[in-house]
Amino acid sequence: MTSGEAGPDPGSAFVAPELPDSAALWLLRHGETEWSASGQHTSHTDVALTDAGERQAKALRSVVAELKPTLVLCSPRRRARDTAGLAGLHVDEIDDDLVEWDYGAFEGRTTAEIRKSIPDWTIWDSGVPGGETASQVGARADRVLARATSRLADGPVVLVGHGHFSRVLAARWIGLPVTAGARLLLGTAATSVLGAQYGTPLIVRWNIPNPAA
């Protein structure tokens, strides 16, 4: 989606269908990369996992071994695909909607560097030149969630992706705006579980530390 295309109001809510209490939507963030370790914003740059990131990904095997997902969707980025493979997950389909927030001109830059020219900048409320708006990221998140919920009655669904985008997914899942993701910290190779109670979407577990951390 280009910066000129409209998306949903970032303050609107994702509307989930009626969900069983057994619904389990797993979010897996990719393992450590050199850029995640240094705090550089990484979207389309296809950086590899570090040795530590590979250890983190392998450690996820013990977390997902008994999961038996009905559907596994993965970002096309190498760091996500390698994380899924090392974790022992069979990826059913690569989903372009699972890519990280497009940081535009701020790709590869850290928040500290950006704040030298834009004090108090954050991705959540300041925007990025040449990148995605919150509305555009929210539109992608809503498409992913709609696709995932269509399969949740059959069993767990796993989404393997990225930090900021996974935080957006969680915010949208519980009916909050995209910007609420700012309050959901997520570590590398951490797992989270979204679910439901009496049909209401909720966060069951969040930012479960990686066993190799």
PDB file of C-alpha atoms in Angstrom:
ATOM      1  CA  MET A   1       0.000   0.000   0.000  1.00  0.00           C
ATOM      2  CA  THR A   2       1.347   3.401  -0.900  1.00  0.00           C
ATOM      3  CA  SER A   3       1.280   6.430   1.362  1.00  0.00           C
ATOM      4  CA  GLY A   4      -1.528   7.925  -0.692  1.00  0.00           C
ATOM      5  CA  GLU A   5      -3.974   5.075  -0.202  1.00  0.00           C
ATOM      6  CA  ALA A   6      -6.563   5.333   2.529  1.00  0.00           C
ATOM      7  CA  GLY A   7      -6.929   2.820   5.329  1.00  0.00           C
ATOM      8  CA  PRO A   8      -9.278   2.523   8.299  1.00  0.00           C
ATOM      9  CA  ASP A   9      -9.411   5.164  10.988  1.00  0.00           C
ATOM     10  CA  PRO A  10      -6.531   4.216  13.345  1.00  0.00           C
ATOM     11  CA  GLY A  11      -8.911   4.795  16.236  1.00  0.00           C
ATOM     12  CA  SER A  12     -11.506   2.323  14.980  1.00  0.00           C
ATOM     13  CA  ALA A  13     -11.675  -1.240  16.257  1.00  0.00           C
ATOM     14  CA  PHE A  14     -11.203  -4.577  14.560  1.00  0.00           C
ATOM     15  CA  VAL A  15     -14.497  -6.430  14.799  1.00  0.00           C
ATOM     16  CA  ALA A  16     -13.961 -10.134  15.369  1.00  0.00           C
ATOM     17  CA  PRO A  17     -16.649 -12.726  14.695  1.00  0.00           C
ATOM     18  CA  GLU A  18     -18.004 -14.787  17.575  1.00  0.00           C
ATOM     19  CA  LEU A  19     -15.016 -16.705  18.919  1.00  0.00           C
ATOM     20  CA  PRO A  20     -14.915 -19.897  20.997  1.00  0.00           C
ATOM     21  CA  ASP A  21     -13.191 -19.762  24.382  1.00  0.00           C
ATOM     22  CA  SER A  22     -10.721 -22.281  22.967  1.00  0.00           C
ATOM     23  CA  ALA A  23      -9.499 -19.807  20.332  1.00  0.00           C
ATOM     24  CA  ALA A  24      -5.718 -19.408  20.396  1.00  0.00           C
ATOM     25  CA  LEU A  25      -3.962 -16.983  18.081  1.00  0.00           C
ATOM     26  CA  TRP A  26      -0.196 -17.193  18.617  1.00  0.00           C
ATOM     27  CA  LEU A  27       2.141 -14.343  17.727  1.00  0.00           C
ATOM     28  CA  LEU A  28       5.847 -15.165  17.332  1.00  0.00           C
ATOM     29  CA  ARG A  29       8.334 -12.357  16.828  1.00  0.00           C
ATOM     30  CA  HIS A  30      11.486 -13.254  14.894  1.00  0.00           C
ATOM     31  CA  GLY A  31      14.781 -13.847  16.682  1.00  0.00           C
ATOM     32  CA  GLU A  32      17.536 -11.314  17.217  1.00  0.00           C
ATOM     33  CA  THR A  33      19.250  -9.619  14.261  1.00  0.00           C
ATOM     34  CA  GLU A  34      22.151  -7.177  14.282  1.00  0.00           C
ATOM     35  CA  TRP A  35      19.710  -4.370  13.662  1.00  0.00           C
ATOM     36  CA  SER A  36      17.241  -5.382  16.378  1.00  0.00           C
ATOM     37  CA  ALA A  37      20.156  -5.615  18.823  1.00  0.00           C
ATOM     38  CA  SER A  38      21.329  -2.106  17.910  1.00  0.00           C
ATOM     39  CA  GLY A  39      17.827  -0.621  17.859  1.00  0.00           C
ATOM     40  CA  GLN A  40      17.818   0.152  14.137  1.00  0.00           C
ATOM     41  CA  HIS A  41      14.375   0.260  12.570  1.00  0.00           C
ATOM     42  CA  THR A  42      14.120  -2.716  10.241  1.00  0.00           C
ATOM     43  CA  SER A  43      11.305  -3.214   7.775  1.00  0.00           C
ATOM     44  CA  HIS A  44      12.140  -4.211   4.202  1.00  0.00           C
ATOM     45  CA  THR A  45      15.891  -4.652   4.809  1.00  0.00           C
ATOM     46  CA  ASP A  46      16.318  -8.428   4.771  1.00  0.00           C
ATOM     47  CA  VAL A  47      18.812  -8.875   7.588  1.00  0.00           C
ATOM     48  CA  ALA A  48      19.675 -12.348   8.883  1.00  0.00           C
ATOM     49  CA  LEU A  49      19.397 -13.730  12.386  1.00  0.00           C
ATOM     50  CA  THR A  50      22.480 -13.453  14.576  1.00  0.00           C
ATOM     51  CA  ASP A  51      23.890 -16.565  16.232  1.00  0.00           C
ATOM     52  CA  ALA A  52      21.930 -15.559  19.322  1.00  0.00           C
ATOM     53  CA  GLY A  53      18.804 -15.147  17.177  1.00  0.00           C
ATOM     54  CA  GLU A  54      19.216 -18.647  15.805  1.00  0.00           C
ATOM     55  CA  ARG A  55      19.528 -20.017  19.345  1.00  0.00           C
ATOM     56  CA  GLN A  56      16.364 -18.158  20.294  1.00  0.00           C
ATOM     57  CA  ALA A  57      14.513 -19.590  17.301  1.00  0.00           C
ATOM     58  CA  LYS A  58      15.603 -23.142  18.108  1.00  0.00           C
ATOM     59  CA  ALA A  59      14.541 -22.617  21.726  1.00  0.00           C
ATOM     60  CA  LEU A  60      10.992 -21.965  20.500  1.00  0.00           C
ATOM     61  CA  ARG A  61      10.722 -25.643  19.576  1.00  0.00           C
ATOM     62  CA  SER A  62       9.951 -26.483  23.191  1.00  0.00           C
ATOM     63  CA  VAL A  63       7.235 -23.818  23.233  1.00  0.00           C
ATOM     64  CA  VAL A  64       5.368 -24.874  20.082  1.00  0.00           C
ATOM     65  CA  ALA A  65       6.144 -28.612  20.028  1.00  0.00           C
ATOM     66  CA  GLU A  66       2.680 -29.683  21.196  1.00  0.00           C
ATOM     67  CA  LEU A  67       0.768 -26.875  19.515  1.00  0.00           C
ATOM     68  CA  LYS A  68      -0.471 -28.637  16.355  1.00  0.00           C
ATOM     69  CA  PRO A  69      -1.570 -25.431  14.590  1.00  0.00           C
ATOM     70  CA  THR A  70      -4.277 -25.495  11.963  1.00  0.00           C
ATOM     71  CA  LEU A  71      -2.601 -22.623  10.099  1.00  0.00           C
ATOM     72  CA  VAL A  72       0.854 -20.997  10.173  1.00  0.00           C
ATOM     73  CA  LEU A  73       1.335 -17.707   8.340  1.00  0.00           C
ATOM     74  CA  CYS A  74       4.737 -16.047   8.081  1.00  0.00           C
ATOM     75  CA  SER A  75       6.193 -12.734   6.964  1.00  0.00           C
ATOM     76  CA  PRO A  76       8.263 -13.005   3.760  1.00  0.00           C
ATOM     77  CA  ARG A  77      11.330 -11.543   5.474  1.00  0.00           C
ATOM     78  CA  ARG A  78      14.265 -13.911   5.963  1.00  0.00           C
ATOM     79  CA  ARG A  79      14.469 -13.293   9.701  1.00  0.00           C
ATOM     80  CA  ALA A  80      10.871 -14.428  10.147  1.00  0.00           C
ATOM     81  CA  ARG A  81      11.098 -17.392   7.782  1.00  0.00           C
ATOM     82  CA  ASP A  82      14.298 -18.629   9.417  1.00  0.00           C
ATOM     83  CA  THR A  83      12.755 -18.250  12.863  1.00  0.00           C
ATOM     84  CA  ALA A  84       9.769 -20.356  11.832  1.00  0.00           C
ATOM     85  CA  GLY A  85      11.967 -23.038  10.294  1.00  0.00           C
ATOM     86  CA  LEU A  86      14.362 -23.265  13.223  1.00  0.00           C
ATOM     87  CA  ALA A  87      11.383 -23.425  15.588  1.00  0.00           C
ATOM     88  CA  GLY A  88      10.165 -26.505  13.726  1.00  0.00           C
ATOM     89  CA  LEU A  89       7.027 -24.869  12.347  1.00  0.00           C
ATOM     90  CA  HIS A  90       5.648 -25.805   8.951  1.00  0.00           C
ATOM     91  CA  VAL A  91       4.694 -22.538   7.249  1.00  0.00           C
ATOM     92  CA  ASP A  92       1.469 -22.962   5.301  1.00  0.00           C
ATOM     93  CA  GLU A  93       1.761 -19.661   3.499  1.00  0.00           C
ATOM     94  CA  ILE A  94       3.897 -16.544   3.279  1.00  0.00           C
ATOM     95  CA  ASP A  95       1.673 -13.520   3.906  1.00  0.00           C
ATOM     96  CA  ASP A  96       2.894 -10.152   2.635  1.00  0.00           C
ATOM     97  CA  ASP A  97       0.524  -8.437   5.076  1.00  0.00           C
ATOM     98  CA  LEU A  98       2.711  -9.683   7.956  1.00  0.00           C
ATOM     99  CA  VAL A  99       5.702  -7.514   7.035  1.00  0.00           C
ATOM    100  CA  GLU A 100       6.957  -4.941   9.512  1.00  0.00           C
ATOM    101  CA  TRP A 101       5.752  -1.326   9.538  1.00  0.00           C
ATOM    102  CA  ASP A 102       7.348   0.454   6.570  1.00  0.00           C
ATOM    103  CA  TYR A 103       9.706   2.982   8.166  1.00  0.00           C
ATOM    104  CA  GLY A 104      10.348   4.864   4.949  1.00  0.00           C
ATOM    105  CA  ALA A 105      13.251   7.304   5.279  1.00  0.00           C
ATOM    106  CA  PHE A 106      13.888   6.088   8.829  1.00  0.00           C
ATOM    107  CA  GLU A 107      14.811   2.554   7.765  1.00  0.00           C
ATOM    108  CA  GLY A 108      18.062   1.574   9.480  1.00  0.00           C
ATOM    109  CA  ARG A 109      18.010   4.515  11.880  1.00  0.00           C
ATOM    110  CA  THR A 110      17.596   4.340  15.650  1.00  0.00           C
ATOM    111  CA  THR A 111      15.108   6.358  17.654  1.00  0.00           C
ATOM    112  CA  ALA A 112      17.979   8.263  19.287  1.00  0.00           C
ATOM    113  CA  GLU A 113      19.290   9.290  15.866  1.00  0.00           C
ATOM    114  CA  ILE A 114      15.871  10.388  14.649  1.00  0.00           C
ATOM    115  CA  ARG A 115      15.241  12.431  17.804  1.00  0.00           C
ATOM    116  CA  LYS A 116      18.284  14.572  17.089  1.00  0.00           C
ATOM    117  CA  SER A 117      16.187  16.286  14.412  1.00  0.00           C
ATOM    118  CA  ILE A 118      12.675  15.415  15.664  1.00  0.00           C
ATOM    119  CA  PRO A 119      12.592  15.562  19.496  1.00  0.00           C
ATOM    120  CA  ASP A 120      10.242  13.078  21.204  1.00  0.00           C
ATOM    121  CA  TRP A 121       9.668  11.196  17.936  1.00  0.00           C
ATOM    122  CA  THR A 122       7.946   7.803  18.077  1.00  0.00           C
ATOM    123  CA  ILE A 123       6.662   5.594  15.284  1.00  0.00           C
ATOM    124  CA  TRP A 124       3.266   5.535  16.961  1.00  0.00           C
ATOM    125  CA  ASP A 125       2.284   9.181  16.791  1.00  0.00           C
ATOM    126  CA  SER A 126       4.844  11.057  14.686  1.00  0.00           C
ATOM    127  CA  GLY A 127       4.723   9.250  11.360  1.00  0.00           C
ATOM    128  CA  VAL A 128       7.541   8.517   8.938  1.00  0.00           C
ATOM    129  CA  PRO A 129       8.450  10.313   5.697  1.00  0.00           C
ATOM    130  CA  GLY A 130       7.936   7.963   2.776  1.00  0.00           C
ATOM    131  CA  GLY A 131       6.632   5.155   4.983  1.00  0.00           C
ATOM    132  CA  GLU A 132       3.283   3.798   6.130  1.00  0.00           C
ATOM    133  CA  THR A 133       0.720   5.673   8.154  1.00  0.00           C
ATOM    134  CA  ALA A 134      -0.934   4.161  11.222  1.00  0.00           C
ATOM    135  CA  SER A 135      -4.114   3.729   9.179  1.00  0.00           C
ATOM    136  CA  GLN A 136      -2.295   1.751   6.508  1.00  0.00           C
ATOM    137  CA  VAL A 137      -0.613  -0.509   9.049  1.00  0.00           C
ATOM    138  CA  GLY A 138      -3.956  -0.971  10.773  1.00  0.00           C
ATOM    139  CA  ALA A 139      -5.575  -2.014   7.502  1.00  0.00           C
ATOM    140  CA  ARG A 140      -2.971  -4.739   7.030  1.00  0.00           C
ATOM    141  CA  ALA A 141      -3.408  -5.894  10.612  1.00  0.00           C
ATOM    142  CA  ASP A 142      -7.157  -6.135  10.188  1.00  0.00           C
ATOM    143  CA  ARG A 143      -6.752  -8.275   7.070  1.00  0.00           C
ATOM    144  CA  VAL A 144      -4.402 -10.640   8.896  1.00  0.00           C
ATOM    145  CA  LEU A 145      -6.741 -10.905  11.875  1.00  0.00           C
ATOM    146  CA  ALA A 146      -9.744 -11.562   9.651  1.00  0.00           C
ATOM    147  CA  ARG A 147      -7.869 -14.354   7.916  1.00  0.00           C
ATOM    148  CA  ALA A 148      -6.699 -15.846  11.214  1.00  0.00           C
ATOM    149  CA  THR A 149     -10.117 -15.756  12.876  1.00  0.00           C
ATOM    150  CA  SER A 150     -11.660 -17.639   9.975  1.00  0.00           C
ATOM    151  CA  ARG A 151      -9.568 -20.661  11.018  1.00  0.00           C
ATOM    152  CA  LEU A 152      -9.531 -20.389  14.808  1.00  0.00           C
ATOM    153  CA  ALA A 153     -12.522 -22.683  15.270  1.00  0.00           C
ATOM    154  CA  ASP A 154     -10.403 -25.460  13.751  1.00  0.00           C
ATOM    155  CA  GLY A 155      -7.439 -25.021  16.115  1.00  0.00           C
ATOM    156  CA  PRO A 156      -4.525 -22.717  16.967  1.00  0.00           C
ATOM    157  CA  VAL A 157      -3.266 -20.254  14.365  1.00  0.00           C
ATOM    158  CA  VAL A 158       0.338 -19.020  14.414  1.00  0.00           C
ATOM    159  CA  LEU A 159       1.570 -15.719  12.954  1.00  0.00           C
ATOM    160  CA  VAL A 160       5.346 -15.343  12.629  1.00  0.00           C
ATOM    161  CA  GLY A 161       6.367 -11.754  12.163  1.00  0.00           C
ATOM    162  CA  HIS A 162       7.832  -8.611  13.618  1.00  0.00           C
ATOM    163  CA  GLY A 163       7.878  -6.386  16.681  1.00  0.00           C
ATOM    164  CA  HIS A 164       5.886  -3.275  15.864  1.00  0.00           C
ATOM    165  CA  PHE A 165       3.432  -5.072  13.618  1.00  0.00           C
ATOM    166  CA  SER A 166       2.717  -7.772  16.216  1.00  0.00           C
ATOM    167  CA  ARG A 167       2.000  -5.019  18.731  1.00  0.00           C
ATOM    168  CA  VAL A 168      -0.460  -3.505  16.266  1.00  0.00           C
ATOM    169  CA  LEU A 169      -2.128  -6.904  15.820  1.00  0.00           C
ATOM    170  CA  ALA A 170      -2.648  -7.223  19.565  1.00  0.00           C
ATOM    171  CA  ALA A 171      -4.017  -3.709  19.922  1.00  0.00           C
ATOM    172  CA  ARG A 172      -6.480  -4.196  17.082  1.00  0.00           C
ATOM    173  CA  TRP A 173      -7.500  -7.614  18.433  1.00  0.00           C
ATOM    174  CA  ILE A 174      -8.777  -6.136  21.702  1.00  0.00           C
ATOM    175  CA  GLY A 175     -10.514  -3.201  20.045  1.00  0.00           C
ATOM    176  CA  LEU A 176      -7.874  -0.536  20.654  1.00  0.00           C
ATOM    177  CA  PRO A 177      -6.394   1.878  18.104  1.00  0.00           C
ATOM    178  CA  VAL A 178      -3.112   1.161  16.347  1.00  0.00           C
ATOM    179  CA  THR A 179      -1.335   3.645  18.628  1.00  0.00           C
ATOM    180  CA  ALA A 180      -2.144   1.514  21.699  1.00  0.00           C
ATOM    181  CA  GLY A 181       0.571  -0.855  20.514  1.00  0.00           C
ATOM    182  CA  ALA A 182       3.042   1.616  22.002  1.00  0.00           C
ATOM    183  CA  ARG A 183       2.176   0.171  25.419  1.00  0.00           C
ATOM    184  CA  LEU A 184       2.825  -3.448  24.472  1.00  0.00           C
ATOM    185  CA  LEU A 185       6.548  -4.152  24.669  1.00  0.00           C
ATOM    186  CA  LEU A 186       7.676  -7.232  22.755  1.00  0.00           C
ATOM    187  CA  GLY A 187      11.104  -8.874  22.882  1.00  0.00           C
ATOM    188  CA  THR A 188      12.864 -10.785  20.126  1.00  0.00           C
ATOM    189  CA  ALA A 189      11.688 -14.386  19.703  1.00  0.00           C
ATOM    190  CA  ALA A 190       9.039 -13.785  22.365  1.00  0.00           C
ATOM    191  CA  THR A 191       5.641 -15.462  22.092  1.00  0.00           C
ATOM    192  CA  SER A 192       2.195 -14.106  22.842  1.00  0.00           C
ATOM    193  CA  VAL A 193      -1.274 -15.620  22.775  1.00  0.00           C
ATOM    194  CA  LEU A 194      -4.504 -13.862  21.853  1.00  0.00           C
ATOM    195  CA  GLY A 195      -7.793 -15.531  22.664  1.00  0.00           C
ATOM    196  CA  ALA A 196     -11.383 -14.942  23.737  1.00  0.00           C
ATOM    197  CA  GLN A 197     -13.737 -15.332  26.669  1.00  0.00           C
ATOM    198  CA  TYR A 198     -17.501 -15.449  26.133  1.00  0.00           C
ATOM    199  CA  GLY A 199     -16.876 -14.252  22.593  1.00  0.00           C
ATOM    200  CA  THR A 200     -14.829 -11.202  23.613  1.00  0.00           C
ATOM    201  CA  PRO A 201     -11.279 -10.990  22.183  1.00  0.00           C
ATOM    202  CA  LEU A 202      -8.585 -10.647  24.844  1.00  0.00           C
ATOM    203  CA  ILE A 203      -4.854 -11.012  25.444  1.00  0.00           C
ATOM    204  CA  VAL A 204      -4.252 -14.337  27.181  1.00  0.00           C
ATOM    205  CA  ARG A 205      -0.460 -14.058  27.494  1.00  0.00           C
ATOM    206  CA  TRP A 206       1.927 -11.383  26.320  1.00  0.00           C
ATOM    207  CA  ASN A 207       5.675 -11.136  25.694  1.00  0.00           C
ATOM    208  CA  ILE A 208       6.544 -14.564  27.086  1.00  0.00           C
ATOM    209  CA  PRO A 209      10.349 -14.512  27.375  1.00  0.00           C
ATOM    210  CA  ASN A 210      12.228 -16.729  24.961  1.00  0.00           C
ATOM    211  CA  PRO A 211      13.700 -19.809  26.730  1.00  0.00           C
ATOM    212  CA  ALA A 212      17.171 -18.909  25.413  1.00  0.00           C
ATOM    213  CA  ALA A 213      16.996 -15.288  26.602  1.00  0.00           C
TER     214      ALA A 213
END
